[in-house]
XYZ file of C-alpha atoms in Angstrom:
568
model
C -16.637 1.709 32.441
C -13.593 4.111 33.212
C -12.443 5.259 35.907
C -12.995 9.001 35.283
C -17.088 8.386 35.101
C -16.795 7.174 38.838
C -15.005 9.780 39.731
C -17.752 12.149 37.439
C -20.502 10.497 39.833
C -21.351 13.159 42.666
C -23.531 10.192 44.372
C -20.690 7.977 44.805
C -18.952 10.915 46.854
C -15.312 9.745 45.901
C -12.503 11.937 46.690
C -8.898 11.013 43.942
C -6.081 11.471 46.019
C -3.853 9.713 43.485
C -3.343 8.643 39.574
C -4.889 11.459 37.678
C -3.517 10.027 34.624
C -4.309 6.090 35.292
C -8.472 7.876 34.923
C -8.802 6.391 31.408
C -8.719 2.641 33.106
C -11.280 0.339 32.378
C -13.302 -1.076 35.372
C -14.309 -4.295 34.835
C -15.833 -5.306 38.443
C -15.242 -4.050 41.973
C -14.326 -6.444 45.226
C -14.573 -5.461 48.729
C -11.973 -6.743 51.151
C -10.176 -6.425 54.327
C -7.720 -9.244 54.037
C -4.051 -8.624 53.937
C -3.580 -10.739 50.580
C -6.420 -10.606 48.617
C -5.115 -12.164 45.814
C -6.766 -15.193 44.860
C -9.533 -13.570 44.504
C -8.546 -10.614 41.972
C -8.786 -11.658 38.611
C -7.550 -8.318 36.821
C -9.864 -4.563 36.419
C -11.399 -4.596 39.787
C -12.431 -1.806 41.574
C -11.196 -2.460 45.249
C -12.871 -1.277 48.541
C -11.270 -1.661 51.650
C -12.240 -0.470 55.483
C -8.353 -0.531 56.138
C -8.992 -2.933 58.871
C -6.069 -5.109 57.531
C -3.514 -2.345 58.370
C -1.585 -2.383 61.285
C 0.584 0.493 60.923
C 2.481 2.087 58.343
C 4.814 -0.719 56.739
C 1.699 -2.529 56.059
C 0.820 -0.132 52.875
C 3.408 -1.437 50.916
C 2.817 -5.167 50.425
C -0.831 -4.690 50.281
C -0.830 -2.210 47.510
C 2.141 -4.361 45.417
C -0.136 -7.573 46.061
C -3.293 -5.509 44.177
C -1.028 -4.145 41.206
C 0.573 -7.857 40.608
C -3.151 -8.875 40.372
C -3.765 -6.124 37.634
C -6.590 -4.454 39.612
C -7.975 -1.056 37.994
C -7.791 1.190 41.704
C -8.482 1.284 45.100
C -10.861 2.800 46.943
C -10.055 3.331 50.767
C -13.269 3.924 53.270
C -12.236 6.978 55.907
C -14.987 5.993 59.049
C -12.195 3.505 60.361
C -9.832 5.988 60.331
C -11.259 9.123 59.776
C -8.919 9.830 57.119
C -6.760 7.993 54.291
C -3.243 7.482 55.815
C -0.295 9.130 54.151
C 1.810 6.093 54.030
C -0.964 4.315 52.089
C -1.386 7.746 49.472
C 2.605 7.632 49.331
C 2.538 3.524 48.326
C -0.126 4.078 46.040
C 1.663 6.825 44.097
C 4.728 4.810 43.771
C 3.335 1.734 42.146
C 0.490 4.306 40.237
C -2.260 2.525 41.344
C -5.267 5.083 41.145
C -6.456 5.985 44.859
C -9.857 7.099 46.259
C -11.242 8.304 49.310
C -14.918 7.065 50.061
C -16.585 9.304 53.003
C -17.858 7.809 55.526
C -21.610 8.828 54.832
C -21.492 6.441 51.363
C -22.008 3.006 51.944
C -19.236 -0.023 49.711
C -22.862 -1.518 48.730
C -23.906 1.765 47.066
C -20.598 2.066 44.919
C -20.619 -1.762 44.346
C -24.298 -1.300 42.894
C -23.309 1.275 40.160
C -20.095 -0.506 39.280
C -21.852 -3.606 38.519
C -24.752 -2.292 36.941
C -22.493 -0.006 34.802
C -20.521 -3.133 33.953
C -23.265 -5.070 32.929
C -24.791 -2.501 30.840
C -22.209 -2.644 29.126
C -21.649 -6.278 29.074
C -25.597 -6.819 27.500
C -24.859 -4.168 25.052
C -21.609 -5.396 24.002
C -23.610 -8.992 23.447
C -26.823 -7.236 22.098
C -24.636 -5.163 19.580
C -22.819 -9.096 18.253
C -26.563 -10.718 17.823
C -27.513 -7.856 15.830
C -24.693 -7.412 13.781
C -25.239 -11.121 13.075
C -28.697 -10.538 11.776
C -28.122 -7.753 9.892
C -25.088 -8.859 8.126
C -27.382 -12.262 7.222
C -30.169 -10.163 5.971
C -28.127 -7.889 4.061
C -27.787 -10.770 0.703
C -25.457 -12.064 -0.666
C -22.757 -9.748 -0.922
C -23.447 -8.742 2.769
C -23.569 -5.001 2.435
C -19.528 -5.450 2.441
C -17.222 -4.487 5.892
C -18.922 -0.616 4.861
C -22.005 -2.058 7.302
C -19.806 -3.638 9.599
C -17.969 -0.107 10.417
C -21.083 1.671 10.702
C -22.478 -0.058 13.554
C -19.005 -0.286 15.322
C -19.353 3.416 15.059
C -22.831 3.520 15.778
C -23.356 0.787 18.306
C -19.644 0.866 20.383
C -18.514 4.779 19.242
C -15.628 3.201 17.924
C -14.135 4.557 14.475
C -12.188 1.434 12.642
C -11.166 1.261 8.815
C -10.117 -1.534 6.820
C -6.727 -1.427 5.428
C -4.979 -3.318 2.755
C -1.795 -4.813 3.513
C -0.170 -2.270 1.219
C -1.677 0.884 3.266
C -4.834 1.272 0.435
C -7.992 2.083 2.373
C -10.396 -0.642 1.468
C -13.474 0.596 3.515
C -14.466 3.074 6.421
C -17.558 3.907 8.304
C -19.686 6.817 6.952
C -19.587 8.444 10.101
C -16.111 7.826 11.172
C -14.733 11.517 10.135
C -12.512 12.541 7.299
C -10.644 9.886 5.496
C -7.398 8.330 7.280
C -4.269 10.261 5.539
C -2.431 8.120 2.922
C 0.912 8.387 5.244
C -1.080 7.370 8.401
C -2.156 4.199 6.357
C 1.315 3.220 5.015
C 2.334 3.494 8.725
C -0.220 1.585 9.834
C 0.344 -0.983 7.202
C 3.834 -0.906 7.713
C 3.594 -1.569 11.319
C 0.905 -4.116 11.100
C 3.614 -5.980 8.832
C 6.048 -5.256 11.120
C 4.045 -7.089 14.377
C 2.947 -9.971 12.196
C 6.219 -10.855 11.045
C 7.638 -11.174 14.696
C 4.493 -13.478 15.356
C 3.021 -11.454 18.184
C -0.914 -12.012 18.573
C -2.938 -9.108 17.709
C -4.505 -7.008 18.546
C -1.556 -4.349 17.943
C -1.012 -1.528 19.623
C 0.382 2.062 17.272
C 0.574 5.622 18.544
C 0.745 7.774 15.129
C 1.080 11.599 16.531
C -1.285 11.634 19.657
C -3.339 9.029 18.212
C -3.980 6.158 19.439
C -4.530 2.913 17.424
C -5.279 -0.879 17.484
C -4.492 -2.984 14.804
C -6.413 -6.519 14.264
C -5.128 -8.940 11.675
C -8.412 -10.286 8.911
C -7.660 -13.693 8.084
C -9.215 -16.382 6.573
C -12.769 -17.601 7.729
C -14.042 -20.770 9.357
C -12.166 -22.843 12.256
C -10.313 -24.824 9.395
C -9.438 -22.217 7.212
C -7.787 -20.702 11.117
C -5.983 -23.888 11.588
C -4.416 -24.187 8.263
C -3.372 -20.337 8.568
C -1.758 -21.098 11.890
C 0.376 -24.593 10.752
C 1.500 -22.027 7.752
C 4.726 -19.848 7.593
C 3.326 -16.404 8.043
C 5.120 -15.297 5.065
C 2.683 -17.201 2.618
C -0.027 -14.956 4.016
C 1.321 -11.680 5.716
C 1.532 -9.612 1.975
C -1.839 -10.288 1.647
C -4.065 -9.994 4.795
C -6.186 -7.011 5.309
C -6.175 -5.418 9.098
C -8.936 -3.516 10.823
C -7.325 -0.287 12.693
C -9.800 0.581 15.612
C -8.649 3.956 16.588
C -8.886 3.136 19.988
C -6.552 1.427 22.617
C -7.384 -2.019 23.412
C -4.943 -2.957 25.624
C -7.237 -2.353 28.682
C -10.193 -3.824 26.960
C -12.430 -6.462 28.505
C -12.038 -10.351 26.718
C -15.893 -9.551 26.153
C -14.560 -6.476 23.652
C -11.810 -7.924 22.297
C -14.291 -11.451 21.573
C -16.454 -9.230 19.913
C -13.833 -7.399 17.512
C -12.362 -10.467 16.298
C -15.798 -11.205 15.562
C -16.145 -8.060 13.129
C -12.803 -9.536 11.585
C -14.395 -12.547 10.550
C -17.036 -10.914 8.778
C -14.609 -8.901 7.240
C -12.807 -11.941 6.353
C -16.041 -12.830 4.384
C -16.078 -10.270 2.383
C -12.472 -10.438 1.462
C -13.288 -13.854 0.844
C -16.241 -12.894 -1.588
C -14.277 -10.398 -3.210
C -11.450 -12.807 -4.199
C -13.607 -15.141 -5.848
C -14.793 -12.875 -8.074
C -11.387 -12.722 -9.139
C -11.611 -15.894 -10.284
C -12.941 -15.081 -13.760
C -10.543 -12.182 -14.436
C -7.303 -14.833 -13.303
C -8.658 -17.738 -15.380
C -8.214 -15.250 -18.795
C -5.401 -14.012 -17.787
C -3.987 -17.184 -17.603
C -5.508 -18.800 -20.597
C -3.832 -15.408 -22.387
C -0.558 -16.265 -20.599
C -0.387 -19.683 -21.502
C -1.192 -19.062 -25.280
C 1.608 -16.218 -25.560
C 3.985 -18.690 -23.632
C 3.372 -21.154 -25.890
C 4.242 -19.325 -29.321
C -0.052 -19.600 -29.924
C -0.924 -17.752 -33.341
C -1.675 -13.870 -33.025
C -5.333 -14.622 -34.290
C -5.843 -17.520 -31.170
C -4.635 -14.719 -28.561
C -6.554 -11.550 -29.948
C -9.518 -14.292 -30.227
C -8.437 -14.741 -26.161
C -8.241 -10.857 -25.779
C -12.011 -9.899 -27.292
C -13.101 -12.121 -24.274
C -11.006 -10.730 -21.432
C -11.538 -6.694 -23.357
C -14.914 -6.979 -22.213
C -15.100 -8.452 -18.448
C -11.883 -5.823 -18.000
C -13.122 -2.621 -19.452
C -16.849 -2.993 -19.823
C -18.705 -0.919 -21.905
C -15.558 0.013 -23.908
C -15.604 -2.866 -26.194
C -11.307 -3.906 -27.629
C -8.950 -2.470 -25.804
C -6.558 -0.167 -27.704
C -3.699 -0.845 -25.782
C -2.085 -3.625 -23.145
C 0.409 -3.966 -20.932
C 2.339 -6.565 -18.931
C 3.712 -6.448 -15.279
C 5.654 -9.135 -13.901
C 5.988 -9.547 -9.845
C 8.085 -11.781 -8.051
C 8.445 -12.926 -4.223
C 11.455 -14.088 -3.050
C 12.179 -15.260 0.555
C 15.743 -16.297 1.700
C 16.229 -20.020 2.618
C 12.639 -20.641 2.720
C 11.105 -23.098 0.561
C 7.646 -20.979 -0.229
C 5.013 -21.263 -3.219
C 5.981 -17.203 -4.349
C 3.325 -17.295 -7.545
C 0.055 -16.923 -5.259
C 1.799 -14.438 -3.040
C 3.201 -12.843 -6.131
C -0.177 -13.166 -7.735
C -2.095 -11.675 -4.530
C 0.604 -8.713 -4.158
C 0.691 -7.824 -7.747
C -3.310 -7.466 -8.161
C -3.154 -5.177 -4.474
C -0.371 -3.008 -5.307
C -1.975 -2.310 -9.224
C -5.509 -1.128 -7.368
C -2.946 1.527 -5.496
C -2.983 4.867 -6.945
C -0.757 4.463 -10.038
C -0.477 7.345 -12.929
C 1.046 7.410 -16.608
C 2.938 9.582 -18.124
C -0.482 11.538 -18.863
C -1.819 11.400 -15.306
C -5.044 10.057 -16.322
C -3.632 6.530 -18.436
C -4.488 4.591 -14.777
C -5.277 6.136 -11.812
C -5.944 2.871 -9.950
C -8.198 3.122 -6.490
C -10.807 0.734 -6.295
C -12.834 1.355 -9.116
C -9.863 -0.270 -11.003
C -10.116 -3.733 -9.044
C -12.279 -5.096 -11.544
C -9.975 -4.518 -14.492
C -6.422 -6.426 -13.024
C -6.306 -10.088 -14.407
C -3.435 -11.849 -13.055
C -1.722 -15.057 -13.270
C 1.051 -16.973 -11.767
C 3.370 -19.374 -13.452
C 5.658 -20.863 -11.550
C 7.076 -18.037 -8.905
C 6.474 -15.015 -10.633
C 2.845 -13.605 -11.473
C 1.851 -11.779 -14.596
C -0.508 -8.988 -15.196
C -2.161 -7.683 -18.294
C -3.560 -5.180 -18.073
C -5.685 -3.102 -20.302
C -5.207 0.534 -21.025
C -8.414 2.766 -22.401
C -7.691 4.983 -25.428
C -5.785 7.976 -24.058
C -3.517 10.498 -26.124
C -0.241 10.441 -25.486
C 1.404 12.819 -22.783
C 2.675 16.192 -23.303
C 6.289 14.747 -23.732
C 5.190 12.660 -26.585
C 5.149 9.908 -24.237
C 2.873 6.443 -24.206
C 0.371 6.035 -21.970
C 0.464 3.378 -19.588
C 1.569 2.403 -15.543
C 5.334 3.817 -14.746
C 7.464 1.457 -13.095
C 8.559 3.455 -9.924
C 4.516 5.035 -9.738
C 3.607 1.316 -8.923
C 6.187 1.126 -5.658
C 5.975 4.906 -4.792
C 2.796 4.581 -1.770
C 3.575 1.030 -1.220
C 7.162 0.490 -0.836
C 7.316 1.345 2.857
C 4.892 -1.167 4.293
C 5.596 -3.656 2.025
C 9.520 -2.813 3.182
C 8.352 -3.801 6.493
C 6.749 -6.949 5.674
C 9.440 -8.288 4.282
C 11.673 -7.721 7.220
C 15.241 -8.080 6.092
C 14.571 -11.858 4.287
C 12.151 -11.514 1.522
C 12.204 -9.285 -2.109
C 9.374 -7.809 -4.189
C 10.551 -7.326 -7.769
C 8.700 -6.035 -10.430
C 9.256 -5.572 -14.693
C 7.290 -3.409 -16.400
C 6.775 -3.646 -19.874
C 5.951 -1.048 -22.918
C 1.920 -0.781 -24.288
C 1.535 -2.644 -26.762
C -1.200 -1.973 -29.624
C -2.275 -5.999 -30.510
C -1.904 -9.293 -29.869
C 0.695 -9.810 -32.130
C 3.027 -7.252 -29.390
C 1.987 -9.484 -26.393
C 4.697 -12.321 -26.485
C 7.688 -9.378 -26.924
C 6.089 -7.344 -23.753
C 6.003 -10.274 -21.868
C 9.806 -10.957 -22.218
C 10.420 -7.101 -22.014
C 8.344 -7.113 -18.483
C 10.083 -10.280 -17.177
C 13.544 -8.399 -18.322
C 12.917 -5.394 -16.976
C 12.058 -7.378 -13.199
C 15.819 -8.952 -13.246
C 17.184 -5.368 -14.242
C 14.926 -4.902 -10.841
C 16.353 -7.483 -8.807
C 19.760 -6.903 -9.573
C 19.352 -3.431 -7.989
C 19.430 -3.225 -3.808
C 16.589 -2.758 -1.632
C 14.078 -4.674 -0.637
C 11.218 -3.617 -3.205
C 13.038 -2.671 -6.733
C 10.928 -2.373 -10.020
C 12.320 -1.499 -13.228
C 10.567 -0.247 -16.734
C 10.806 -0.721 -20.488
C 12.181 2.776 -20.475
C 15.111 1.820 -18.951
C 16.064 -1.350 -21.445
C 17.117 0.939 -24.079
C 20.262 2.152 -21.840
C 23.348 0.576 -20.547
C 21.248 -0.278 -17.415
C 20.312 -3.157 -19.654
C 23.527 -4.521 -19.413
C 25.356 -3.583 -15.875
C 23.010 -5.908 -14.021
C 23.967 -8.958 -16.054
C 28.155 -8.656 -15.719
C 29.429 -11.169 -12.908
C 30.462 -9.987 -9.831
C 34.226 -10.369 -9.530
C 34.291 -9.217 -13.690
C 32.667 -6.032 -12.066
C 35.034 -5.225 -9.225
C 38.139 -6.125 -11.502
C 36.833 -3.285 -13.879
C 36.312 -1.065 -11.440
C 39.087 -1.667 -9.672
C 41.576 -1.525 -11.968
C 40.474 1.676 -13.271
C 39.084 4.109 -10.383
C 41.680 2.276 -6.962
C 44.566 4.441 -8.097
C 42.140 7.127 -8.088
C 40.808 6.463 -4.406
C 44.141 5.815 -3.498
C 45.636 9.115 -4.523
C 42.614 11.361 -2.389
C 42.946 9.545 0.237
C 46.509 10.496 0.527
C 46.618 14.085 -0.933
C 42.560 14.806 -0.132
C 42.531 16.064 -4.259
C 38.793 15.249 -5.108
C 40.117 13.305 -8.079
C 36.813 10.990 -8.073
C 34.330 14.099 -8.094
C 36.147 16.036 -10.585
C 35.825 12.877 -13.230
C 32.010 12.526 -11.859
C 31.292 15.902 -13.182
C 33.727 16.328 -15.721
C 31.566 13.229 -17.651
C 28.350 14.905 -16.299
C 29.303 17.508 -18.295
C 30.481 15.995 -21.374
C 33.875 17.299 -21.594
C 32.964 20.825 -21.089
C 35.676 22.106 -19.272
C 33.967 25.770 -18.468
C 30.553 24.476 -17.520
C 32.891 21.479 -15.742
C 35.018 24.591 -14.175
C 31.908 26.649 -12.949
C 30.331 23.361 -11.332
C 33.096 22.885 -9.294
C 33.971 26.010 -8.623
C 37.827 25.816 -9.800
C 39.266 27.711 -12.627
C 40.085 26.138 -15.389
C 43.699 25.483 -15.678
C 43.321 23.630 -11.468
C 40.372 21.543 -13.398
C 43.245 20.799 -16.261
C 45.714 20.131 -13.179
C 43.244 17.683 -12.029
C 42.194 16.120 -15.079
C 46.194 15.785 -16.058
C 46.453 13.965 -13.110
C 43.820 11.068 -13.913
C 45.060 10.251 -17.100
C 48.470 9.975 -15.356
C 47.480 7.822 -12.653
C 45.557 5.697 -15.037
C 46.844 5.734 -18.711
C 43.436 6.715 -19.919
C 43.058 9.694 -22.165
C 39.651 11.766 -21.530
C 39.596 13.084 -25.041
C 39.110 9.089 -26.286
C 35.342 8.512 -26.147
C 36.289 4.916 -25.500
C 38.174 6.122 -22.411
C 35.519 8.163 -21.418
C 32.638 5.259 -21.348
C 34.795 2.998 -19.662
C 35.284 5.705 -16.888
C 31.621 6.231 -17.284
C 30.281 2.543 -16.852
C 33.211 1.817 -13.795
C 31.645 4.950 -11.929
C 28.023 3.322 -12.364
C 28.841 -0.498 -11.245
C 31.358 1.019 -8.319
């Protein structure tokens, strides 16, 4: 109970003379006591009653009320008949350490307030137990596929008033109680996500604690079920594991909740855990095509034995829409630095989460992800990296002429943030995405395009990089793959004299090349940009080919300025 609904009790007579804003405390039992160091018998949440008999004078306020906030007791509660009022040095020492005070008159009796504390307590005690046997029972009643962690929210919200959702570790809303309010925001899951990640990575036990606006909530890690299945989790690095564990946010704070409470919602998270557990298993179909398709392509398999391999999958991946007209390949990778970790499961686990995020072609309508695509991902993992194929229903093409399909940066665009914090300065996310192809005979070429695009990806910075087919038909193709110190010779040798020179004469010689290419040469539309006239924008241009020996009328000159300017 809190302290507010004593306080909200006319019978109890209390008077607050201090800690209006400690009210919200949780009282978890209530002692009586007129010793001078009650200590060892405090055990944390007590309400405390005292006659005062243990005071002196006024230097005895202090110690006694620093003695009852080192034990972690909820507030006190001082009697006025010994008295006849509540001394000020005792208000004063109260208000210093904000430890709640009360003033109990001297008509109300300690065993009428103990009474309603403990049979408030206990009340709630019984219901918190009465609420875990019946969630038992109905979860065990409910089939098979338990009712999934949809039931589970419900009677939080019904049974404890508590509104929770289940959130990937990506920030996708997996489930919420029907009567928990409007959806969570998209933003308010990535930052719950993101600082879920966040906590796990620094190996603090849950349950976390976020304020998002005025809100309040507490975040509770779902991992795997069963006591082995805990043990193996906790002898593991928690980087195998922390890009794929769902979390139950409780919007609620539990940092003041009872071991009861907390018992109980770490109960809820192993049911959860079930049905995460349930859910990945029926993966198991979808992963073993994929990876019979992977291994075929991989192995140079005739077009006939893979389209053979793709009427199966067509089916279990789009049912009800027969063939697939078109597929398409993503390739993920996990990388963690000086860590010796298995990355293909992760990758595998990541890859299959972030493609059930919200993801649009070119179209808008190619793939709009959410959950109803879950059951059409199929992924595999060879080695570190994982492979998706994923088929595309028959869509035309967008207004631009373009194919339908997933866009690289849609795939990263709600995710990259949490995921960002998961990582935590010593791990990469990668990703290649490949062209749709139209048969079986295309697969082998987008695989190799997909796993090209992802080192375009990871030769980019950040911590979560993807890269498209779109983008291996430019010189991006290329800068990525030119050694380091050939790089900064190039660009050195061409653009220093450059830097040089504005750093001594503040000339802008580096912008004015910038959008003198960006312009291709135009010197008026080069002129208006910059705001110069034309014969300062020859001035300038003069002086580059001076400083360098390059001539900006050669187009040979102008690419290499062009490609120094992109690796610099």
């Amino acid at each position: 109970m809190r302290l507010r609904a004593l306080l909200d009790t006319d019978a109890l007579g209390l008077k607050l003379l201090g800690g209006q804003e400690e009210l919200e405390r949780t009282v978890r039992g209530v002692m009586t006591t007129d010793l001078r160091d009650p200590s060892r018998y405090l055990s944390g949440g007590e309400l405390v009653l005292t006659g005062l008999a243990w005071r002196r004078d006024a230097d005895d306020s202090e110690p006694f009320v620093r003695i009852l906030v080192q034990a972690g007791v909820a507030a006190l509660a001082a009697g006025e008949a010994e008295l006849g009022e509540v001394p000020e040095d005792l208000v004063t020492a109260c208000a210093r350490h904000r430890l709640p005070l009360f003033a109990v008159h001297e008509s109300v009796a300690f065993a009428t307030i103990t009474e309603h504390v403990v049979r408030q307590v206990s009340g709630e005690r019984a219901g918190d137990l009465a609420a875990v046997v019946d969630r038992h029972r109905r979860m065990m009643t409910s089939g098979p596929a338990g009712g999934g962690p949809d039931v589970v929210l419900d009677l939080l919200g019904s049974d404890l008033d508590l509104r929770a959702w289940v959130l990937s570790p990506a920030g996708r809303l997996i489930a919420g109680a029907e009567g928990a309010g409007p959806a969570l925001p998209a933003e308010v899951c990535g930052t719950l996500a993101a600082e879920h990640l966040s906590a796990a990575r620094t190996g603090r036990r849950g349950p976390h604690r976020v304020t998002v606006g005025t809100t309040t909530y507490s975040l509770f890690p779902i991992r795997g079920t069963g006591r082995a299945a805990q043990g193996a989790q906790a002898a593991r690095d928690v980087r195998e594991t922390v890009l794929s564990d769902w979390l139950l946010a409780v919007e609620a704070d539990a940092g003041d909740w009872p071991a009861e409470r907390l018992d109980l919602l770490q109960g809820v998270t192993q049911l959860i855990a079930v049905e995460r557990d349930r859910r990945d298993a029926a993966r198991t179909v979808r992963r073993r095509l994929a990876q019979e398709v992977l291994e075929l392509v991989q192995a140079g398999a005739a077009p006939a034995e893979i389209a053979a391999r793709l009427r199966v999958a067509a089916p279990v991946l789009l049912p009800g829409l027969g063939t697939a007209p078109h597929w398409q390949v993503v390739v993920a990778r996990v990388e963690w630095e000086g860590a010796e970790i298995d990355g293909g499961p992760v990758a595998q686990s990541l890859l299959e989460e972030i493609l059930v995020a919200p993801t649009a072609g070119p179209s808008g309508e190619a793939y709009s992800g959410g959950a109803e695509s879950a059951d059409r991902i199929a992924v595999a993992h060879t080695g570190d990296e994982a492979v998706a194929l994923v088929p595309l229903p028959a869509v035309p093409a967008g207004n631009d002429g373009s194919e339908p399909g997933i866009l690289a940066d849609a795939l990263l665009e709600s995710v990259r943030d949490p995921l960002s914090a998961g990582l935590d300065g010593d791990g990469r996310v990668t990703l290649g995405v490949s062209a749709a192809v139209h048969s079986a005979e295309g697969l082998r070429g987008a695989l190799e395009e997909a796993r090209h695009a992802r080192r375009v990806a990871a030769a980019r910075p950040g911590r979560v990089c993807a890269a498209g087919h779109q983008e291996l038909a430019s010189h991006v193709l290329l800068l990525p793959f030119v050694p380091d110190d050939v790089r900064r010779a190039f660009t050195a040798r061409l653009l220093d004299p450059l830097r040089d020179y504005d750093r001594r004469h503040r000339a802008e010689l580096i912008p004015t090349l910038e959008a003198f290419l960006d312009c291709d040469g135009s010197w008026t539309r080069c002129a208006s940009r910059l705001h110069l006239h034309v014969n300062t924008l020859r001035y300038r241009v003069g002086r580059i080919e001076q400083l360098t020996g390059r001539d900006l009328g050669r187009l040979e000159d102008k690419l290499d300025f062009f490609l120094a300017l992109r690796m610099s």
